[in-house]
mmCIF file of C-alpha atoms in Angstrom:
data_model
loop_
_atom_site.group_PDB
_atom_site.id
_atom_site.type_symbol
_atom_site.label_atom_id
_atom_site.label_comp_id
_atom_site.label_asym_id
_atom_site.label_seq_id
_atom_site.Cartn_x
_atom_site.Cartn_y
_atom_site.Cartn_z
ATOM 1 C CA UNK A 23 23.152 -16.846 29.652
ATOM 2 C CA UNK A 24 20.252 -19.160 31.178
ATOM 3 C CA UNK A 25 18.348 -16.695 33.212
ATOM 4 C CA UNK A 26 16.417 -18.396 36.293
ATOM 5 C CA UNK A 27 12.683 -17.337 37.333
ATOM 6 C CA UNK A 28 10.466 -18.427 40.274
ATOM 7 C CA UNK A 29 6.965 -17.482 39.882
ATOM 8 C CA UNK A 30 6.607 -15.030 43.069
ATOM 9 C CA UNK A 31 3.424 -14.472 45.361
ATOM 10 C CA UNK A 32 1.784 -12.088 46.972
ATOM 11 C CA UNK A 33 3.775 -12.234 50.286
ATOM 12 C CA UNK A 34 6.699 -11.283 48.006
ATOM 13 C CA UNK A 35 5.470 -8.138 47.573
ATOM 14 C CA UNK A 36 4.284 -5.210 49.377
ATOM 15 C CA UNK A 37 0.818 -4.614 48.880
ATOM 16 C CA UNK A 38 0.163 -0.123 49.789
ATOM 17 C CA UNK A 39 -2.946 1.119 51.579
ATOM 18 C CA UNK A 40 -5.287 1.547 48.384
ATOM 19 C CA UNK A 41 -4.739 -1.583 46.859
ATOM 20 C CA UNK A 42 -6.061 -5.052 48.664
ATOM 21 C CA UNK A 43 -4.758 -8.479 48.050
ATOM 22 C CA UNK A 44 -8.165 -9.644 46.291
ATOM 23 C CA UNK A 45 -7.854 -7.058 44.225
ATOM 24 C CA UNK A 46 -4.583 -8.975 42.340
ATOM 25 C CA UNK A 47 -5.256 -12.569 41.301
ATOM 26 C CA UNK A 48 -1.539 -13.312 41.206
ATOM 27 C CA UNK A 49 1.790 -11.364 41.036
ATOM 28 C CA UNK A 50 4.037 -11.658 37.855
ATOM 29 C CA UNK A 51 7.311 -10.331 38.094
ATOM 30 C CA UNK A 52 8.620 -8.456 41.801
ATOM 31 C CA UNK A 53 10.177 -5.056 41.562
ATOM 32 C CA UNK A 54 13.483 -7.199 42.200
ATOM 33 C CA UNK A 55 12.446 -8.789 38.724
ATOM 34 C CA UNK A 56 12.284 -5.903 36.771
ATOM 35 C CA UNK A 57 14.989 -3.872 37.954
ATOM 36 C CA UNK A 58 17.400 -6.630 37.118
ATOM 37 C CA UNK A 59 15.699 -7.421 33.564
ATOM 38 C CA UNK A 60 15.408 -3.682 32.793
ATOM 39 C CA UNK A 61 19.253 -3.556 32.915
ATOM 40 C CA UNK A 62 19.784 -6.357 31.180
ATOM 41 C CA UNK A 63 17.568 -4.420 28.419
ATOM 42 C CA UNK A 64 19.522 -1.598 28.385
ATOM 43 C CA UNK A 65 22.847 -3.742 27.618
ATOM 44 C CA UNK A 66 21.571 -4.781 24.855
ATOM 45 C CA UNK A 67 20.194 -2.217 23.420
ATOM 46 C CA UNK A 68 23.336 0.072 24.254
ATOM 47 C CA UNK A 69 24.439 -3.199 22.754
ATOM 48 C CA UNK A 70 23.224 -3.207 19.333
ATOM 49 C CA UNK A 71 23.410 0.666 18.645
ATOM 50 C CA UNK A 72 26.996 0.651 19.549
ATOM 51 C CA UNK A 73 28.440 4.490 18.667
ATOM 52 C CA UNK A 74 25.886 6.795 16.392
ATOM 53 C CA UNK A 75 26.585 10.325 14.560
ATOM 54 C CA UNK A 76 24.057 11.810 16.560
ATOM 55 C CA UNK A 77 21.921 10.692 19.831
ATOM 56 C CA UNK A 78 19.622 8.160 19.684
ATOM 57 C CA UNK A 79 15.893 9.553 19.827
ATOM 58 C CA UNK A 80 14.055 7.694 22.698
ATOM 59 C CA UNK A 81 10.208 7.581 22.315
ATOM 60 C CA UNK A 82 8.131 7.218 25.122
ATOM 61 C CA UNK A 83 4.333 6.186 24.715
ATOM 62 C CA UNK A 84 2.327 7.533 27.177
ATOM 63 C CA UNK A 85 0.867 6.804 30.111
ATOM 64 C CA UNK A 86 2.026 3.225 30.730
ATOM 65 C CA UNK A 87 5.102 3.225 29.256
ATOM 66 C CA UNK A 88 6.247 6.282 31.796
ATOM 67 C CA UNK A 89 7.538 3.705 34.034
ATOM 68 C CA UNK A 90 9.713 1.531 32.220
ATOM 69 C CA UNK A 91 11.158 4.195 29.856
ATOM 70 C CA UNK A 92 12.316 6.123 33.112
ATOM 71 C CA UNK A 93 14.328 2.983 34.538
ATOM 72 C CA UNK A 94 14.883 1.723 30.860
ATOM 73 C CA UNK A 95 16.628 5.569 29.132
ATOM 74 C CA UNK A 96 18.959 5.408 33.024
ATOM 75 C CA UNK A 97 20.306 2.015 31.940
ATOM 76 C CA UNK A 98 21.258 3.332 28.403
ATOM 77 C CA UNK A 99 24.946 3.484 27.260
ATOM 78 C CA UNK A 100 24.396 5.776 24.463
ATOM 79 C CA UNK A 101 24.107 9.299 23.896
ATOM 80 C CA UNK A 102 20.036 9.985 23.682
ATOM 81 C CA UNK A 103 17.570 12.267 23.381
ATOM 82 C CA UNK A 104 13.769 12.273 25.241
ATOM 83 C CA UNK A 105 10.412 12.453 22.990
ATOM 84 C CA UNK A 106 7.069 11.452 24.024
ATOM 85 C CA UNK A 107 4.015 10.240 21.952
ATOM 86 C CA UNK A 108 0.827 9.076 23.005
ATOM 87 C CA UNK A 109 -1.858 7.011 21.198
ATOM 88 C CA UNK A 110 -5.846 6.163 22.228
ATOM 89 C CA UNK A 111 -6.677 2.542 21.501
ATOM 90 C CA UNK A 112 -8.540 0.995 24.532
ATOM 91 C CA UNK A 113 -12.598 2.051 24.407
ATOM 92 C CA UNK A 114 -14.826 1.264 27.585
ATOM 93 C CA UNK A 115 -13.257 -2.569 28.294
ATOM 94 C CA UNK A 116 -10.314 -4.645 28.852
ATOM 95 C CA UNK A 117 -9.377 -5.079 25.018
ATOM 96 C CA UNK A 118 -8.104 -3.286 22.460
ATOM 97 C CA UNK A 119 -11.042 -1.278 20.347
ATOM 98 C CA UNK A 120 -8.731 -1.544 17.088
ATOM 99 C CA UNK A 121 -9.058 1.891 16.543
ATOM 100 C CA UNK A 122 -6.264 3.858 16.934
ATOM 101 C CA UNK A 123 -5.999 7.749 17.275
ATOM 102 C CA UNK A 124 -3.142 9.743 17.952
ATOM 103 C CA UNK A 125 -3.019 12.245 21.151
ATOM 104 C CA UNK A 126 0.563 13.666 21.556
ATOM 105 C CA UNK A 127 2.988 14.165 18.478
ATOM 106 C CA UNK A 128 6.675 14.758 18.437
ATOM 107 C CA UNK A 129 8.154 17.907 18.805
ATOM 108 C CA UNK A 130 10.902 17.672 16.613
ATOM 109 C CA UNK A 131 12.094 16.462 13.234
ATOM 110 C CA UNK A 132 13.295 12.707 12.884
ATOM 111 C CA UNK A 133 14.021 12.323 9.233
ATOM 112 C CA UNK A 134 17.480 10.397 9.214
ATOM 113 C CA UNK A 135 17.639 9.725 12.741
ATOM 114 C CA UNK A 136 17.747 6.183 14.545
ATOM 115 C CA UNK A 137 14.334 6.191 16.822
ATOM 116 C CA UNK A 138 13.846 3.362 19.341
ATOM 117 C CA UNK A 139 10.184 3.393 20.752
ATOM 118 C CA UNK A 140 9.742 2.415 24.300
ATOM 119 C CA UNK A 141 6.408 0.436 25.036
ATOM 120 C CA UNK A 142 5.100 -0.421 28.585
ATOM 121 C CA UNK A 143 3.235 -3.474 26.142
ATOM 122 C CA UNK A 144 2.489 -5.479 23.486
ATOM 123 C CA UNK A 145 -0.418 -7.073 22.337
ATOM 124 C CA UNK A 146 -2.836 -7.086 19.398
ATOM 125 C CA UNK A 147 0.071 -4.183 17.816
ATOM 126 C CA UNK A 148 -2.484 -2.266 16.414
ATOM 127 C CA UNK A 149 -1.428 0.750 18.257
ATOM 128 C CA UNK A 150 2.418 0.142 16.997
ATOM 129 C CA UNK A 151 1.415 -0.688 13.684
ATOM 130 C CA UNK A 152 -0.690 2.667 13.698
ATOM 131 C CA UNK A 153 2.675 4.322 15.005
ATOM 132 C CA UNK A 154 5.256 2.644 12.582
ATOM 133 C CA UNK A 155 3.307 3.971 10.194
ATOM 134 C CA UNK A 156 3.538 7.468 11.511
ATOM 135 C CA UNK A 157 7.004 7.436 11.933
ATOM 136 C CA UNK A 158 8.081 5.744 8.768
ATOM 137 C CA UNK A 159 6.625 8.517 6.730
ATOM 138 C CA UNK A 160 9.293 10.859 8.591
ATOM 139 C CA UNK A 161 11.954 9.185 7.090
ATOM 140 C CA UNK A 162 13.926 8.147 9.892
ATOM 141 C CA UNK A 163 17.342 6.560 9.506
ATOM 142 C CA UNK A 164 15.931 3.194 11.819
ATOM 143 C CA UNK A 165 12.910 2.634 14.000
ATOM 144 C CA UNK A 166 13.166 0.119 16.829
ATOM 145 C CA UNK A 167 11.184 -0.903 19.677
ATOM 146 C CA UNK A 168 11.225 -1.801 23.057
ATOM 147 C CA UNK A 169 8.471 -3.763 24.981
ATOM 148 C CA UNK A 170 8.259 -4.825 28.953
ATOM 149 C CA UNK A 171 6.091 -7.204 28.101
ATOM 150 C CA UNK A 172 4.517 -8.567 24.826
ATOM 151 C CA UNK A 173 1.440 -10.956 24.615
ATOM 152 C CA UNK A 174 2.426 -13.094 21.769
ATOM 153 C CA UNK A 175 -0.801 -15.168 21.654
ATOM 154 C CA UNK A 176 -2.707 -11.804 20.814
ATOM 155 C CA UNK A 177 -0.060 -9.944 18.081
ATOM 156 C CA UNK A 178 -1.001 -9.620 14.745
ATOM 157 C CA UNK A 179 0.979 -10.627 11.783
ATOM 158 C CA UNK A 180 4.236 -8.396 10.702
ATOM 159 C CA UNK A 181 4.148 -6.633 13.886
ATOM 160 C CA UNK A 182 7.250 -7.715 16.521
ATOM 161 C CA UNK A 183 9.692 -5.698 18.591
ATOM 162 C CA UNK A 184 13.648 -5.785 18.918
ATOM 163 C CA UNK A 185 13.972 -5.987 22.535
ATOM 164 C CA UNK A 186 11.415 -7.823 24.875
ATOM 165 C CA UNK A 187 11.398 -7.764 28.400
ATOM 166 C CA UNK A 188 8.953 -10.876 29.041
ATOM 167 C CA UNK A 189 6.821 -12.783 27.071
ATOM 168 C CA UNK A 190 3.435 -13.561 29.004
ATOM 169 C CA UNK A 191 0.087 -14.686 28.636
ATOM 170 C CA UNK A 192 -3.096 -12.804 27.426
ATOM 171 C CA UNK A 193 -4.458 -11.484 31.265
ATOM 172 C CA UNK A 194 -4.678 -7.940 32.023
ATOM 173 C CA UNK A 195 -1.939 -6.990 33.905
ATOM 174 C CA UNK A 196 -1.074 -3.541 36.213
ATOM 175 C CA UNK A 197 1.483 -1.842 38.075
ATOM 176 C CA UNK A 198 5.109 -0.399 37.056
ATOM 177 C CA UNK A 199 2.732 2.035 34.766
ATOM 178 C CA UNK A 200 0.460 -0.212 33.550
ATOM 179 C CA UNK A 201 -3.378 0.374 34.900
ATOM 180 C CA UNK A 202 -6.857 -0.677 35.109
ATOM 181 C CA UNK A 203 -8.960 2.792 35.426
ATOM 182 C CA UNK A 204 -6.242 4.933 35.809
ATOM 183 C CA UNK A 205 -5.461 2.713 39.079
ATOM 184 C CA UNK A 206 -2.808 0.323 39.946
ATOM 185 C CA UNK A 207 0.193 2.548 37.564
ATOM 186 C CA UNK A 208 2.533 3.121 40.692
ATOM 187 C CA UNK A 209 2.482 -0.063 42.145
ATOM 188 C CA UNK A 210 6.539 -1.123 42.134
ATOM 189 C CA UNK A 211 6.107 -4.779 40.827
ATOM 190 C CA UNK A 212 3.631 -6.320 37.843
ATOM 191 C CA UNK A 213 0.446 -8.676 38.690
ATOM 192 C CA UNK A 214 -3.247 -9.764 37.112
ATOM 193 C CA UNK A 215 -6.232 -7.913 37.338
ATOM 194 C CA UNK A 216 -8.772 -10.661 39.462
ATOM 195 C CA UNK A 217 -12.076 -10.666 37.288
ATOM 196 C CA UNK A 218 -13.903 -9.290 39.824
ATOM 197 C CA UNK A 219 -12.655 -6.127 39.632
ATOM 198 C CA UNK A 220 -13.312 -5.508 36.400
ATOM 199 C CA UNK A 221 -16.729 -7.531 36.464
ATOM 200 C CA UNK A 222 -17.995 -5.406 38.767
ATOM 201 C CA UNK A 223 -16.753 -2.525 37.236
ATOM 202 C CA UNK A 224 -18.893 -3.429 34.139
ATOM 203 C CA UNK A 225 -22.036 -3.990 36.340
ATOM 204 C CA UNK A 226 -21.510 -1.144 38.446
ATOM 205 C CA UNK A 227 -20.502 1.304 35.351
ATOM 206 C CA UNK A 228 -19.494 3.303 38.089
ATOM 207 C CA UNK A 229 -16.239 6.047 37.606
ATOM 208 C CA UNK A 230 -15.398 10.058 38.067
ATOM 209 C CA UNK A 231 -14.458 12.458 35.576
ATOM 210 C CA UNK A 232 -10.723 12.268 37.245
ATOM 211 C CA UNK A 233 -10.398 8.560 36.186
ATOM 212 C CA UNK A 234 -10.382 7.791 39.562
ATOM 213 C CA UNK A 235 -12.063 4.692 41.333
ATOM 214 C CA UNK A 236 -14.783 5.150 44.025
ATOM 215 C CA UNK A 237 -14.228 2.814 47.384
ATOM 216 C CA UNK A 238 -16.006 -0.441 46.523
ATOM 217 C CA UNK A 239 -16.862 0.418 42.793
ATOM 218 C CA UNK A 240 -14.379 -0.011 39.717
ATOM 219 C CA UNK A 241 -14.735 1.806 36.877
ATOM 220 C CA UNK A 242 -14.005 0.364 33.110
ATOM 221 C CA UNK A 243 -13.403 3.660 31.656
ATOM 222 C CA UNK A 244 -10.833 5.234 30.771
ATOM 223 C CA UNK A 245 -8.492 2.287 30.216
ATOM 224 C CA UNK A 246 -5.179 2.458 28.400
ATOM 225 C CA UNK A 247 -2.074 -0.366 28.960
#
């Protein structure tokens, strides 16, 4: 099926009290947008597993993935089970530091169990590599994995995913989980970062041991997407 997209703006969506319309140079996809493609994700996905043995075990990366694997597990049609893992990859900027560390483990055992990992996004894959890796000496019966969105200009060779959401160009994007300074992750819909925010974050070097953002200053600490 051809699927149909208009670009939206920013009078398409609703902008809440501590975010201003500078703040986003342009809106990607509306909350309209990825309710409808998140459900066309979990067809196929319920799709390809068809009936297993046992349930399928559902990884959820933290933070940014939160979002997506919430609306994305609810539009499953197949028996599953909830894990969470969470990975450190982003330093004191916008782009990947390359090195990878791991923060939360599983709780239980996967050997001979299908695992589909749920990823808010993709782009260099150094964290996925990193956690393909981790999982493949668990001996799993299948890993899979499932991206919102997936900067193809950035990924590294050997690294893809089963099931993508979008494919979209390399600018930092935030809301539906995804952040800039721990801000921006409950926003309903998906837009770009303007530069200024995070130029002046830079310059300012200005943040709080919360994560949070000060009024007028942006921090570029603490970032994960």
């Amino acid at each position: 099926r051809i699927r149909t997209w208009k670009m939206p703006s920013k009078t398409d969506v609703k902008f809440p009290g501590f975010v201003s319309t500078d703040e986003i140079e342009e809106v990607l996809f509306t909350e309209a947008d990825l309710r409808a493609r998140v459900l066309e994700m979990g067809a196929e996905i319920s799709k390809a597993y068809g009936p297993l043995d046992k349930p399928l075990i559902v990884i959820c990366t933290l933070k940014g993935a939160a979002t997506f694997f919430a609306d994305l597990v609810r539009a499953l049609d197949v028996d599953h089970i909830w894990e969470f893992m969470s990975f450190s990859s982003y330093g004191m900027g916008t782009s990947s530091s390359g090195a990878v560390q791991l923060v939360l483990d599983l709780k239980m055992d996967v050997s001979d169990r299908h695992i589909l990992i749920v990823e808010d996004i993709l782009d260099t894959g150094n964290t996925l590599k990193y956690m393909l890796k981790q999982l493949a000496a668990r001996d799993p019966a299948s890993v899979k994995t499932a991206v919102l969105l997936h900067k193809h200009e950035m990924t590294i060779p050997g690294v893809q995913a089963e099931f993508v959401g979008y494919k979209i160009p390399n600018k930092f994007v935030v809301g539906y989980g995804l952040d800039y300074a721990q801000k921006y992750r409950g926003l309903p819909w998906i837009g770009v970062v303007a530069p200024w925010v995070y130029t002046k974050g830079k310059e300012s070097g200005a943040d709080r041991a919360d994560g949070s953002i000060a009024k007028g200053d942006v921090s570029s600490s603490s970032l994960s997407q």
